[in-house]
Short mmCIF file of C-alpha atoms in Angstrom, two decimals:
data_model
loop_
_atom_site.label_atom_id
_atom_site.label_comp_id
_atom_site.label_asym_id
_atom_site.label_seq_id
_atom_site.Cartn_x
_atom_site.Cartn_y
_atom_site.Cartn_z
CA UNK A 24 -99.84 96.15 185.86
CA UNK A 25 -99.62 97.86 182.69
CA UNK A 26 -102.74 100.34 183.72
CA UNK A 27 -100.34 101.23 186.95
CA UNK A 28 -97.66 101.67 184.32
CA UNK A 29 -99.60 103.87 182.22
CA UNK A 30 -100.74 106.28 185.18
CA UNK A 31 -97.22 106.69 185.94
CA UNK A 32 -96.66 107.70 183.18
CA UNK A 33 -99.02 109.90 182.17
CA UNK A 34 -98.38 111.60 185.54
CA UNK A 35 -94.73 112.24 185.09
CA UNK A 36 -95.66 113.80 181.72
CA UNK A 37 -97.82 116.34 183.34
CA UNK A 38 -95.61 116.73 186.07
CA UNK A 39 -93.07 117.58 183.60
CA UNK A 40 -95.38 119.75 181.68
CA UNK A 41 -96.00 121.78 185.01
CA UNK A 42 -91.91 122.04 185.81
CA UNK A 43 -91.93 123.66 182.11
CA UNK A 44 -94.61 125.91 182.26
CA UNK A 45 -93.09 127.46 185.65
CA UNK A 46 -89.56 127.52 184.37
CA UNK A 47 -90.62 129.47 181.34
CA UNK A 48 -92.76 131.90 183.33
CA UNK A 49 -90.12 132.42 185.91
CA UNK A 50 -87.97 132.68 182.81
CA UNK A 51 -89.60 135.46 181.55
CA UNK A 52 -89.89 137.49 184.59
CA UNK A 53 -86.30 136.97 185.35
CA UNK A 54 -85.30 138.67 181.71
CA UNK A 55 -88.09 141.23 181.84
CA UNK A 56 -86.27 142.38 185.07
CA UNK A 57 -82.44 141.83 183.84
CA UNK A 58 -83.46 143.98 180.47
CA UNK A 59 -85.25 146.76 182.78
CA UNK A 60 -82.13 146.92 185.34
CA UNK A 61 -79.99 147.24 182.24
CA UNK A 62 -81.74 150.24 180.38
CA UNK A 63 -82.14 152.24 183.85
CA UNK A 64 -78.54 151.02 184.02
CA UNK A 65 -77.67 152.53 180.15
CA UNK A 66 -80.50 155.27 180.89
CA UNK A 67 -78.78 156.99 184.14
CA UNK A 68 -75.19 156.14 182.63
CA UNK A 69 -76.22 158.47 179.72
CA UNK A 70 -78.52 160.93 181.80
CA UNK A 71 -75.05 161.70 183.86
CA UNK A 72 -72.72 162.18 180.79
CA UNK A 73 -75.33 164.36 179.22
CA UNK A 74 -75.50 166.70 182.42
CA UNK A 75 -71.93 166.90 182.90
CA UNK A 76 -71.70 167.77 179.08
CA UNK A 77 -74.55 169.97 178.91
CA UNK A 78 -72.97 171.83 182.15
CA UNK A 79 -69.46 172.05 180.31
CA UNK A 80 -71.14 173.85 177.62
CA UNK A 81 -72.95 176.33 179.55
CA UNK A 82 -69.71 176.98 181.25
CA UNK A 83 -67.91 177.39 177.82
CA UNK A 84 -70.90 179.79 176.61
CA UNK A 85 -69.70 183.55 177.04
CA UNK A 86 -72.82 185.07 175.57
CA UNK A 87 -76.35 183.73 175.22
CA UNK A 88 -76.01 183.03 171.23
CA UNK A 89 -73.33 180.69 172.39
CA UNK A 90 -75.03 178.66 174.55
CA UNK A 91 -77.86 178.18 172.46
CA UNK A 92 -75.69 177.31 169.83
CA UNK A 93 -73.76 174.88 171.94
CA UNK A 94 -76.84 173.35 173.47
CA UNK A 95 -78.53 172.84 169.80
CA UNK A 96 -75.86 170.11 169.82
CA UNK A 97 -77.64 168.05 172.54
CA UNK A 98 -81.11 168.59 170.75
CA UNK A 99 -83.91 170.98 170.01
CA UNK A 100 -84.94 173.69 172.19
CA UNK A 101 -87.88 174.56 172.83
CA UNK A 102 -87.78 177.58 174.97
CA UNK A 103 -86.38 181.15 174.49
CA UNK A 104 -85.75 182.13 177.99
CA UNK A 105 -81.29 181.54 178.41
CA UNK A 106 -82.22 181.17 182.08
CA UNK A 107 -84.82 178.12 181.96
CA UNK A 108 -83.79 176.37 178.75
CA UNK A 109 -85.82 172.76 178.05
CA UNK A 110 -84.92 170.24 175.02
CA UNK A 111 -85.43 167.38 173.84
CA UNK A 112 -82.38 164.87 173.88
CA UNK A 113 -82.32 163.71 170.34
CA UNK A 114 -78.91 161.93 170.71
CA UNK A 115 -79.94 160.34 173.76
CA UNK A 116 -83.39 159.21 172.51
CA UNK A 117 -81.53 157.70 169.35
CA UNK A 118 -79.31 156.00 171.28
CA UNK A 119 -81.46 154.66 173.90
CA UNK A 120 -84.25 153.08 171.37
CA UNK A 121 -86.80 153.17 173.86
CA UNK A 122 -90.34 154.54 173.14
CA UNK A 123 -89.91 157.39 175.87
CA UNK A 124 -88.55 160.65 175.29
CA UNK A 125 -86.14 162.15 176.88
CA UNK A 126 -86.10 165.51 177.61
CA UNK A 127 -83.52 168.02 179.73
CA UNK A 128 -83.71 171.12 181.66
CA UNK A 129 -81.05 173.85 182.30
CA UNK A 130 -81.97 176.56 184.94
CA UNK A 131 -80.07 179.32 185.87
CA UNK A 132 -80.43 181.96 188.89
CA UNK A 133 -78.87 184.11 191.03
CA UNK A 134 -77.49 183.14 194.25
CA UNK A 135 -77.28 184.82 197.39
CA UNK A 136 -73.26 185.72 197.42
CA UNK A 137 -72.80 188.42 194.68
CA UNK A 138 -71.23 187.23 191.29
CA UNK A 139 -72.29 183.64 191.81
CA UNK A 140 -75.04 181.71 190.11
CA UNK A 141 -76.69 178.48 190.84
CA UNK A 142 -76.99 176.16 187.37
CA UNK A 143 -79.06 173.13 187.40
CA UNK A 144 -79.46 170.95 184.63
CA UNK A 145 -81.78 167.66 184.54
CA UNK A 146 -82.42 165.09 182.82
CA UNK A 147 -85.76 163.47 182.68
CA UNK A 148 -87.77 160.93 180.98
CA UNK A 149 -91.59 161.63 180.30
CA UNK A 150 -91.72 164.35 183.16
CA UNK A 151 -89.94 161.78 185.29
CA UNK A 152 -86.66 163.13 187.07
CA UNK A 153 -83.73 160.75 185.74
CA UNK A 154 -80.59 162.61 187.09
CA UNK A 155 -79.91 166.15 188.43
CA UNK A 156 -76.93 167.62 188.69
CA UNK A 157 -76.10 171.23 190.41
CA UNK A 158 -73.01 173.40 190.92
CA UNK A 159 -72.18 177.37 191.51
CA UNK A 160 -70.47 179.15 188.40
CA UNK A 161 -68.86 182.31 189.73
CA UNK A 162 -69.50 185.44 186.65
CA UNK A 163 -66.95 187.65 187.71
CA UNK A 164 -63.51 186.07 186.61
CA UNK A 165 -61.39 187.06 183.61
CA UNK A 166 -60.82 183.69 181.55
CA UNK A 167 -58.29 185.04 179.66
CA UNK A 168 -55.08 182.95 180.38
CA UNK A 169 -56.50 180.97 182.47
CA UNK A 170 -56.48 177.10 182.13
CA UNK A 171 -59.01 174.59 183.11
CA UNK B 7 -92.26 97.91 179.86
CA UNK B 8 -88.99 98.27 181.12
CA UNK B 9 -87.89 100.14 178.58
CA UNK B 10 -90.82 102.72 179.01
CA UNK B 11 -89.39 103.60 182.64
CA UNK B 12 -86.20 103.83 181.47
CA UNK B 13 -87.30 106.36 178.69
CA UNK B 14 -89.18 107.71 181.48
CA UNK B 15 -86.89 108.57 183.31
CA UNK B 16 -84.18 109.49 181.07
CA UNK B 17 -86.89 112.79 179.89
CA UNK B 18 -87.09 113.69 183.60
CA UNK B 19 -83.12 113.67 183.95
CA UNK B 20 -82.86 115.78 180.64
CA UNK B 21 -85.24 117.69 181.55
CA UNK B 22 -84.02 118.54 184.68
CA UNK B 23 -80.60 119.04 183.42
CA UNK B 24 -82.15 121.92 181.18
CA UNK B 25 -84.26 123.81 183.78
CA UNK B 26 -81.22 123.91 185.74
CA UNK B 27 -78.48 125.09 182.92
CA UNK B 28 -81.26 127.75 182.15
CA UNK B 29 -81.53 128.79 185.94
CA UNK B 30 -77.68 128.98 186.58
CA UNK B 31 -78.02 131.03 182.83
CA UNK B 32 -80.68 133.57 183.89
CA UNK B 33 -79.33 134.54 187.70
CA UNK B 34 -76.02 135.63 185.93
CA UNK B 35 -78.03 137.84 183.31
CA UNK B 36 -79.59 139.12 186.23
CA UNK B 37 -76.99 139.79 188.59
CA UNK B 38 -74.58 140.80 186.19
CA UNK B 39 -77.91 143.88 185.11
CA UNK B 40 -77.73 144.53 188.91
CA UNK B 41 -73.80 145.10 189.04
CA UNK B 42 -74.26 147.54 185.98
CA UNK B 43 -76.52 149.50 187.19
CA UNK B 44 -75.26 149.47 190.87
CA UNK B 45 -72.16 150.96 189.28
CA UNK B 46 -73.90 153.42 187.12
CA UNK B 47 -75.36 154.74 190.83
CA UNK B 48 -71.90 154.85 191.93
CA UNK B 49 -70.83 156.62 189.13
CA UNK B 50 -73.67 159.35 189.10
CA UNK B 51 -73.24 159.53 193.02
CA UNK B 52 -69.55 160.41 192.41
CA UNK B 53 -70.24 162.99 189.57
CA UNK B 54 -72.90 164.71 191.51
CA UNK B 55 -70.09 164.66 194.55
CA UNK B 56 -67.26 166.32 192.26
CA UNK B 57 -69.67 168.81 191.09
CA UNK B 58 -70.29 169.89 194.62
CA UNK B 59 -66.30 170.48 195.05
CA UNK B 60 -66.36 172.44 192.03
CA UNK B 61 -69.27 174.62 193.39
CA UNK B 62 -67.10 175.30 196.52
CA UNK B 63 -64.33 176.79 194.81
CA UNK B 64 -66.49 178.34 192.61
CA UNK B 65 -67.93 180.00 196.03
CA UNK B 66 -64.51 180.62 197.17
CA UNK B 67 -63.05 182.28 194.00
CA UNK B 68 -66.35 184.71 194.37
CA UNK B 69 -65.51 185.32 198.48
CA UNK B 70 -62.35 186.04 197.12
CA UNK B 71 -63.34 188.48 194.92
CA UNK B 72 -65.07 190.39 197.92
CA UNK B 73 -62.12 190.59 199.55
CA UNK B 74 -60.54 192.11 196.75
CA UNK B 75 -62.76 194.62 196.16
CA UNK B 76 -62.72 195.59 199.78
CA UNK B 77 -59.16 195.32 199.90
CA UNK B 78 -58.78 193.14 202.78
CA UNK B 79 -56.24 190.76 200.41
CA UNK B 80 -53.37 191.40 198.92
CA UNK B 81 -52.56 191.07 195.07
CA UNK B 82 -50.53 187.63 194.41
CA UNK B 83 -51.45 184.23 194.21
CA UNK B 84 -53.77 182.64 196.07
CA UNK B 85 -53.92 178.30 195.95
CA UNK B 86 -56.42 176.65 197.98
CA UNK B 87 -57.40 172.77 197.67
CA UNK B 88 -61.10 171.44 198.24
CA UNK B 89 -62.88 168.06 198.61
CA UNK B 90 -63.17 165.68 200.97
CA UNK B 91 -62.44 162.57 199.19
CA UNK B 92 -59.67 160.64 200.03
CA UNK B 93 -58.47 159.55 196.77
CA UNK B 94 -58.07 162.94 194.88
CA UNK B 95 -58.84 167.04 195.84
CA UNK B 96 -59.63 169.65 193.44
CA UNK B 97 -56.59 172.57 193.17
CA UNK B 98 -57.55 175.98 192.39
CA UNK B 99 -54.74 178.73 192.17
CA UNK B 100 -55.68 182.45 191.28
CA UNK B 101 -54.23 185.38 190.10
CA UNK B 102 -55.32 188.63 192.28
CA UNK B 103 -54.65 191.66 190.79
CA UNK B 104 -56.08 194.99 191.96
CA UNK B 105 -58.81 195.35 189.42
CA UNK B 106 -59.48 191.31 188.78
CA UNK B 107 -58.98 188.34 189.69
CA UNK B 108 -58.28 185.29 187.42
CA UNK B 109 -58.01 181.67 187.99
CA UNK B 110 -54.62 180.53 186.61
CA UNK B 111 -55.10 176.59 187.43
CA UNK B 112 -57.94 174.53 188.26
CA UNK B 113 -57.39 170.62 188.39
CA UNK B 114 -57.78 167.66 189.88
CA UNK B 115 -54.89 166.25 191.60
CA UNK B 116 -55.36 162.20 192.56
CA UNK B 117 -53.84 161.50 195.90
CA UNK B 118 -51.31 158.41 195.16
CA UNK B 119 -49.87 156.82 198.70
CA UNK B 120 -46.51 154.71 198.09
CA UNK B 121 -46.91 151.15 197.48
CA UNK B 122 -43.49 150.17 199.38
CA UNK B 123 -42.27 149.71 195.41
CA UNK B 124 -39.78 152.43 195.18
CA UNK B 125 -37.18 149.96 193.74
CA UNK B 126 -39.10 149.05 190.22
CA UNK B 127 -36.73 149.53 187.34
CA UNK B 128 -37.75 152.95 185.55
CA UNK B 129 -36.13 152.40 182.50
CA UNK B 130 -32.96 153.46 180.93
CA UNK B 131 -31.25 156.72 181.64
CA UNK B 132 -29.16 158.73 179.57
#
């Protein structure tokens, strides 16, 4: 009798064991996935803000000392072409924590109606393509007085 | 030996109780990571669809420009909505003038339908 009771016990123990070992695996794996939805999450929240911002200051820029100057504030460039510009997002990278780097394009050419060119400026994160974002800027209007 | 099952069995319910409290615990980290970042999609989905409206009227102020320097419109004001979206269009008005042509107003307008509340108190009036 008390040999039965010991088996049965022993085997509840290691069936508890077991029910612990896969709870804390599946555990794990649910968290590891929760904390990588929430940086792509926190990743392409930021990505968009920085495009819409980075476009805004293109936009703003009436010369190309401007929009140098205006883009320093995102992070450092590293090219000296105004119509492919690429830098490194040093807010964004701060703010993120992550170990990759995130880096940003802004590309600039002519399109086929006159007075209109095509500006594209992405965000990406080690060479990987986070967000994109793409609109027309017409070159030929007179800002002055006008309101946005 | 009675007391041993009892033990027993008391671990198992305890134990259950926890696995299940850290379940419930870990499906509402997870879904509530899935609801952010579904609405960060909807939010870069919706920037990337304003920024095609603004592209349009960008295109149009240009076309308009053509047609200015060909003279096939006449100086004034020229107002001219764009987007498809049902909740809000973007409104562009320009100035054409023989020798330029200068956007005066560019803005968003949201689209508000009446909410069949037309008799809310609005406050004193003088």
């Amino acid at each position: 009798m008390q040999k039965k009771s010991n088996i049965c016990g022993s085997f509840a123990g290691i069936l508890m064991a077991v029910i612990a070992v896969i709870t804390a695996v599946l555990l794990v794996r649910v968290h590891a996935s929760a904390v990588t939805m929430s940086r792509t999450a926190e990743a392409l929240n930021m990505a968009v803000n920085t495009c819409r911002s980075i476009l805004a200051a293109d936009m703003a820029s009436t010369s190309a000392d401007a929009l140098k100057e205006n883009l320093q504030a995102f992070g450092s460039i590293e090219t000296t072409d105004v119509n492919q510009i690429s830098f490194t997002l040093n807010d964004m990278n701060a703010k993120i924590q992550g170990e990759q780097i995130y880096t940003a394009w802004l590309t600039r050419e002519p399109s086929e109606e006159e007075n209109l060119e095509k500006i594209t400026v992405t965000v990406l994160c080690e060479g990987k393509e986070v967000y994109s974002l793409e609109t027309m800027q017409y070159t030929g209007a007179q800002t002055e007085g006008g309101e946005e | 030996m009675k007391r041993e099952g009892v033990k027993s069995l008391t671990m198992m319910i305890l134990l259950a109780v926890i696995v299940l409290c850290l379940l419930v615990l870990s499906v509402l980290t997870l879904s509530t990571a899935a609801a952010d970042l579904r609405l960060s999609e909807k939010y870069a989905a919706q920037v990337q669809s304003d920024q095609h409206v603004e592209a349009q009227a960008q295109s149009w102020l240009a076309q308009l420009d053509e047609k200015r320097r060909d003279g096939e419109i006449e100086p004034g004001a020229y107002t001219m909505h764009f987007g498809e979206a049902a909740s809000k269009y973007l409104e562009v008005t320009v100035d054409v003038k023989e020798n330029a042509i200068t956007p005066i107003a560019w803005q968003w307008v949201a689209v508000t339908e009446s909410s069949g509340m037309d008799n809310l108190w609005r406050g004193t009036q003088s």
